[in-house]
Amino acid sequence: MPSQAVRHRQGLSISSEHYLRTILDLREERGYARVVDIATRLGITKGSVSVALTHLEERGLVRHDAARFPVLTATGKRVALDVRGRFQIVLAFLTEVLGLPAEQATAEACRWEHVVSHDVADRILDFVRFTADPRGTRDLLGAFRNYRRTCDASGACPTCAAHGPVPLFCLESGSKKRKDADDVLPE
């Protein structure tokens, strides 16, 4: 699968990756991907899809079949599968490890799929599989899901002591509420 550097050298934008993945998904679901289906799935106009398909065809990522429906080339399919794979890894991490609700995790994974490197995705997948290992990690994962950090104003927070404070993310001691931005940001 192409690395992130290869995708950027090919000049692929996030929207190009969305088009490729949408074509892949539609063809797997229905056996075809029409311009109108792509537009509907992405929430854009058919004209925008047509323009994008022209650019993807010029890059050798898409061609058209006899019915004039877009079809991924071998390279286009590799990119689409790569994007979908990174999405699935991130989604598993966000839902299975962090315990985020499916809707929130899906929206977040859709953003991450375009920026997470293969090395990081590999390690995330390792961690997801590690946490699913029955040799005691379920207890650890359960404890993590109930854990919420707190920062002590005295500087006793080990994270803040080691890496410096992250005021907008530090939680007041004994509270689940973030410190007020007005309290931590200079005027």
mmCIF file of C-alpha atoms in Angstrom:
data_model
loop_
_atom_site.group_PDB
_atom_site.id
_atom_site.type_symbol
_atom_site.label_atom_id
_atom_site.label_comp_id
_atom_site.label_asym_id
_atom_site.label_seq_id
_atom_site.Cartn_x
_atom_site.Cartn_y
_atom_site.Cartn_z
ATOM 1 C CA MET A 1 0.000 0.000 0.000
ATOM 2 C CA PRO A 2 1.296 3.471 -0.729
ATOM 3 C CA SER A 3 2.822 5.398 2.110
ATOM 4 C CA GLN A 4 1.574 8.808 3.130
ATOM 5 C CA ALA A 5 4.574 10.378 1.387
ATOM 6 C CA VAL A 6 3.639 8.603 -1.857
ATOM 7 C CA ARG A 7 0.041 9.841 -1.609
ATOM 8 C CA HIS A 8 1.222 13.411 -1.150
ATOM 9 C CA ARG A 9 3.683 13.126 -4.042
ATOM 10 C CA GLN A 10 0.758 12.015 -6.182
ATOM 11 C CA GLY A 11 -0.909 15.280 -5.171
ATOM 12 C CA LEU A 12 -3.899 13.609 -3.573
ATOM 13 C CA SER A 13 -6.030 15.802 -1.405
ATOM 14 C CA ILE A 14 -8.332 14.656 1.352
ATOM 15 C CA SER A 15 -11.279 15.106 -0.993
ATOM 16 C CA SER A 16 -9.580 12.949 -3.654
ATOM 17 C CA GLU A 17 -9.178 10.208 -1.070
ATOM 18 C CA HIS A 18 -12.865 10.578 -0.178
ATOM 19 C CA TYR A 19 -13.859 10.131 -3.829
ATOM 20 C CA LEU A 20 -11.715 7.024 -4.218
ATOM 21 C CA ARG A 21 -13.003 5.462 -1.023
ATOM 22 C CA THR A 22 -16.604 6.284 -1.933
ATOM 23 C CA ILE A 23 -16.233 4.655 -5.353
ATOM 24 C CA LEU A 24 -14.758 1.564 -3.696
ATOM 25 C CA ASP A 25 -17.548 1.387 -1.114
ATOM 26 C CA LEU A 26 -20.347 1.905 -3.650
ATOM 27 C CA ARG A 27 -18.978 -0.675 -6.070
ATOM 28 C CA GLU A 28 -18.700 -3.208 -3.246
ATOM 29 C CA GLU A 29 -22.209 -2.431 -1.988
ATOM 30 C CA ARG A 30 -24.052 -2.148 -5.327
ATOM 31 C CA GLY A 31 -21.701 -3.390 -8.014
ATOM 32 C CA TYR A 32 -21.514 0.078 -9.582
ATOM 33 C CA ALA A 33 -20.874 3.706 -8.622
ATOM 34 C CA ARG A 34 -22.779 6.369 -10.507
ATOM 35 C CA VAL A 35 -21.915 10.061 -10.335
ATOM 36 C CA VAL A 36 -25.250 10.748 -8.639
ATOM 37 C CA ASP A 37 -24.526 8.075 -6.009
ATOM 38 C CA ILE A 38 -21.096 9.533 -5.276
ATOM 39 C CA ALA A 39 -22.578 13.044 -5.028
ATOM 40 C CA THR A 40 -25.327 11.860 -2.690
ATOM 41 C CA ARG A 41 -22.917 9.919 -0.461
ATOM 42 C CA LEU A 42 -20.531 12.877 -0.177
ATOM 43 C CA GLY A 43 -23.229 15.554 0.029
ATOM 44 C CA ILE A 44 -21.986 17.513 -2.982
ATOM 45 C CA THR A 45 -23.173 18.321 -6.508
ATOM 46 C CA LYS A 46 -22.898 16.001 -9.506
ATOM 47 C CA GLY A 47 -20.863 18.716 -11.248
ATOM 48 C CA SER A 48 -18.270 18.666 -8.478
ATOM 49 C CA VAL A 49 -18.030 14.890 -8.772
ATOM 50 C CA SER A 50 -17.568 15.088 -12.555
ATOM 51 C CA VAL A 51 -14.738 17.594 -12.208
ATOM 52 C CA ALA A 52 -13.042 15.492 -9.531
ATOM 53 C CA LEU A 53 -13.382 12.312 -11.589
ATOM 54 C CA THR A 54 -11.678 14.027 -14.518
ATOM 55 C CA HIS A 55 -8.699 14.889 -12.298
ATOM 56 C CA LEU A 56 -8.579 11.389 -10.827
ATOM 57 C CA GLU A 57 -8.718 9.903 -14.316
ATOM 58 C CA GLU A 58 -5.825 12.147 -15.420
ATOM 59 C CA ARG A 59 -3.819 10.793 -12.470
ATOM 60 C CA GLY A 60 -4.540 7.227 -13.489
ATOM 61 C CA LEU A 61 -6.619 6.435 -10.409
ATOM 62 C CA VAL A 62 -10.035 6.124 -12.075
ATOM 63 C CA ARG A 63 -11.301 4.980 -15.459
ATOM 64 C CA HIS A 64 -14.836 4.536 -16.801
ATOM 65 C CA ASP A 65 -16.489 1.251 -17.705
ATOM 66 C CA ALA A 66 -18.668 0.602 -20.779
ATOM 67 C CA ALA A 67 -21.696 2.122 -19.009
ATOM 68 C CA ARG A 68 -19.577 5.253 -18.223
ATOM 69 C CA PHE A 69 -19.558 4.476 -14.489
ATOM 70 C CA PRO A 70 -16.315 5.264 -12.645
ATOM 71 C CA VAL A 71 -14.087 2.301 -11.833
ATOM 72 C CA LEU A 72 -10.919 2.381 -9.753
ATOM 73 C CA THR A 73 -7.663 1.436 -11.425
ATOM 74 C CA ALA A 74 -5.331 -0.882 -9.514
ATOM 75 C CA THR A 75 -3.511 2.152 -8.075
ATOM 76 C CA GLY A 76 -6.780 3.903 -7.212
ATOM 77 C CA LYS A 77 -8.026 0.792 -5.459
ATOM 78 C CA ARG A 78 -4.798 0.508 -3.431
ATOM 79 C CA VAL A 79 -5.183 4.117 -2.263
ATOM 80 C CA ALA A 80 -8.883 3.612 -1.416
ATOM 81 C CA LEU A 81 -8.157 0.401 0.508
ATOM 82 C CA ASP A 82 -5.335 2.164 2.341
ATOM 83 C CA VAL A 83 -7.610 5.022 3.412
ATOM 84 C CA ARG A 84 -10.351 2.620 4.493
ATOM 85 C CA GLY A 85 -7.834 0.500 6.426
ATOM 86 C CA ARG A 86 -6.543 3.482 8.375
ATOM 87 C CA PHE A 87 -10.154 4.509 9.072
ATOM 88 C CA GLN A 88 -10.994 1.048 10.433
ATOM 89 C CA ILE A 89 -7.904 0.977 12.656
ATOM 90 C CA VAL A 90 -8.607 4.415 14.108
ATOM 91 C CA LEU A 91 -12.307 3.601 14.539
ATOM 92 C CA ALA A 92 -11.435 0.424 16.457
ATOM 93 C CA PHE A 93 -9.085 2.398 18.699
ATOM 94 C CA LEU A 94 -11.623 5.117 19.390
ATOM 95 C CA THR A 95 -14.493 2.719 20.119
ATOM 96 C CA GLU A 96 -12.842 -0.375 21.595
ATOM 97 C CA VAL A 97 -10.037 1.258 23.557
ATOM 98 C CA LEU A 98 -11.216 4.772 24.354
ATOM 99 C CA GLY A 99 -14.876 3.781 24.538
ATOM 100 C CA LEU A 100 -16.195 6.690 22.481
ATOM 101 C CA PRO A 101 -19.759 6.456 21.155
ATOM 102 C CA ALA A 102 -19.921 5.079 17.598
ATOM 103 C CA GLU A 103 -21.194 8.293 16.005
ATOM 104 C CA GLN A 104 -18.491 10.458 17.579
ATOM 105 C CA ALA A 105 -15.782 7.881 16.837
ATOM 106 C CA THR A 106 -16.857 7.584 13.191
ATOM 107 C CA ALA A 107 -16.690 11.352 12.643
ATOM 108 C CA GLU A 108 -13.292 11.519 14.335
ATOM 109 C CA ALA A 109 -11.900 8.511 12.438
ATOM 110 C CA CYS A 110 -12.994 10.123 9.171
ATOM 111 C CA ARG A 111 -10.685 13.049 9.973
ATOM 112 C CA TRP A 112 -7.789 10.909 11.231
ATOM 113 C CA GLU A 113 -7.806 8.511 8.271
ATOM 114 C CA HIS A 114 -6.140 11.160 6.102
ATOM 115 C CA VAL A 115 -3.356 12.170 8.468
ATOM 116 C CA VAL A 116 -2.340 9.117 10.483
ATOM 117 C CA SER A 117 0.883 7.605 9.159
ATOM 118 C CA HIS A 118 1.284 3.907 8.492
ATOM 119 C CA ASP A 119 3.780 3.576 11.340
ATOM 120 C CA VAL A 120 1.331 5.118 13.803
ATOM 121 C CA ALA A 121 -1.603 3.116 12.383
ATOM 122 C CA ASP A 122 0.445 -0.064 12.827
ATOM 123 C CA ARG A 123 1.131 0.775 16.477
ATOM 124 C CA ILE A 124 -2.502 1.748 17.082
ATOM 125 C CA LEU A 125 -3.558 -1.612 15.641
ATOM 126 C CA ASP A 126 -1.020 -3.355 17.876
ATOM 127 C CA PHE A 127 -2.494 -1.553 20.879
ATOM 128 C CA VAL A 128 -6.091 -2.397 19.903
ATOM 129 C CA ARG A 129 -5.156 -6.060 19.575
ATOM 130 C CA PHE A 130 -3.140 -5.946 22.808
ATOM 131 C CA THR A 131 -6.132 -4.576 24.722
ATOM 132 C CA ALA A 132 -8.296 -7.379 23.293
ATOM 133 C CA ASP A 133 -5.850 -10.017 24.571
ATOM 134 C CA PRO A 134 -7.590 -12.006 27.311
ATOM 135 C CA ARG A 135 -4.471 -12.212 29.496
ATOM 136 C CA GLY A 136 -5.620 -9.531 31.931
ATOM 137 C CA THR A 137 -5.719 -6.487 29.690
ATOM 138 C CA ARG A 138 -9.526 -6.243 29.893
ATOM 139 C CA ASP A 139 -9.210 -5.219 33.563
ATOM 140 C CA LEU A 140 -6.669 -2.585 32.609
ATOM 141 C CA LEU A 141 -8.884 -1.296 29.821
ATOM 142 C CA GLY A 142 -11.913 -1.158 32.129
ATOM 143 C CA ALA A 143 -9.919 0.811 34.676
ATOM 144 C CA PHE A 144 -8.799 3.217 31.956
ATOM 145 C CA ARG A 145 -12.361 3.849 30.770
ATOM 146 C CA ASN A 146 -13.261 5.042 34.283
ATOM 147 C CA TYR A 147 -10.052 7.038 34.780
ATOM 148 C CA ARG A 148 -10.128 10.833 34.450
ATOM 149 C CA ARG A 149 -7.027 12.898 34.962
ATOM 150 C CA THR A 150 -6.807 15.760 37.431
ATOM 151 C CA CYS A 151 -4.159 18.382 37.888
ATOM 152 C CA ASP A 152 -3.168 19.807 41.204
ATOM 153 C CA ALA A 153 -2.506 23.543 41.172
ATOM 154 C CA SER A 154 0.571 22.905 43.337
ATOM 155 C CA GLY A 155 2.375 21.379 40.355
ATOM 156 C CA ALA A 156 2.187 17.816 41.661
ATOM 157 C CA CYS A 157 0.721 16.552 38.378
ATOM 158 C CA PRO A 158 3.348 14.160 36.942
ATOM 159 C CA THR A 159 2.432 14.983 33.325
ATOM 160 C CA CYS A 160 2.602 18.731 33.872
ATOM 161 C CA ALA A 161 5.871 18.322 35.809
ATOM 162 C CA ALA A 162 7.445 16.301 32.990
ATOM 163 C CA HIS A 163 6.058 18.080 29.917
ATOM 164 C CA GLY A 164 4.798 21.431 31.152
ATOM 165 C CA PRO A 165 1.176 22.301 31.835
ATOM 166 C CA VAL A 166 -1.491 22.001 29.172
ATOM 167 C CA PRO A 167 -3.906 24.387 30.887
ATOM 168 C CA LEU A 168 -6.973 23.958 28.690
ATOM 169 C CA PHE A 169 -6.801 20.177 29.106
ATOM 170 C CA CYS A 170 -5.932 20.033 32.794
ATOM 171 C CA LEU A 171 -8.868 19.156 35.017
ATOM 172 C CA GLU A 172 -9.461 20.792 38.366
ATOM 173 C CA SER A 173 -8.624 18.476 41.228
ATOM 174 C CA GLY A 174 -11.688 16.449 42.257
ATOM 175 C CA SER A 175 -13.679 17.680 39.239
ATOM 176 C CA LYS A 176 -14.551 16.430 35.770
ATOM 177 C CA LYS A 177 -14.527 20.012 34.492
ATOM 178 C CA ARG A 178 -11.697 21.656 32.583
ATOM 179 C CA LYS A 179 -10.105 24.724 34.061
ATOM 180 C CA ASP A 180 -11.715 27.872 32.707
ATOM 181 C CA ALA A 181 -9.801 29.329 29.768
ATOM 182 C CA ASP A 182 -10.024 32.797 31.350
ATOM 183 C CA ASP A 183 -8.112 31.447 34.356
ATOM 184 C CA VAL A 184 -5.226 30.092 32.285
ATOM 185 C CA LEU A 185 -4.890 32.344 29.239
ATOM 186 C CA PRO A 186 -3.007 35.641 29.577
ATOM 187 C CA GLU A 187 -4.885 38.763 28.580
#
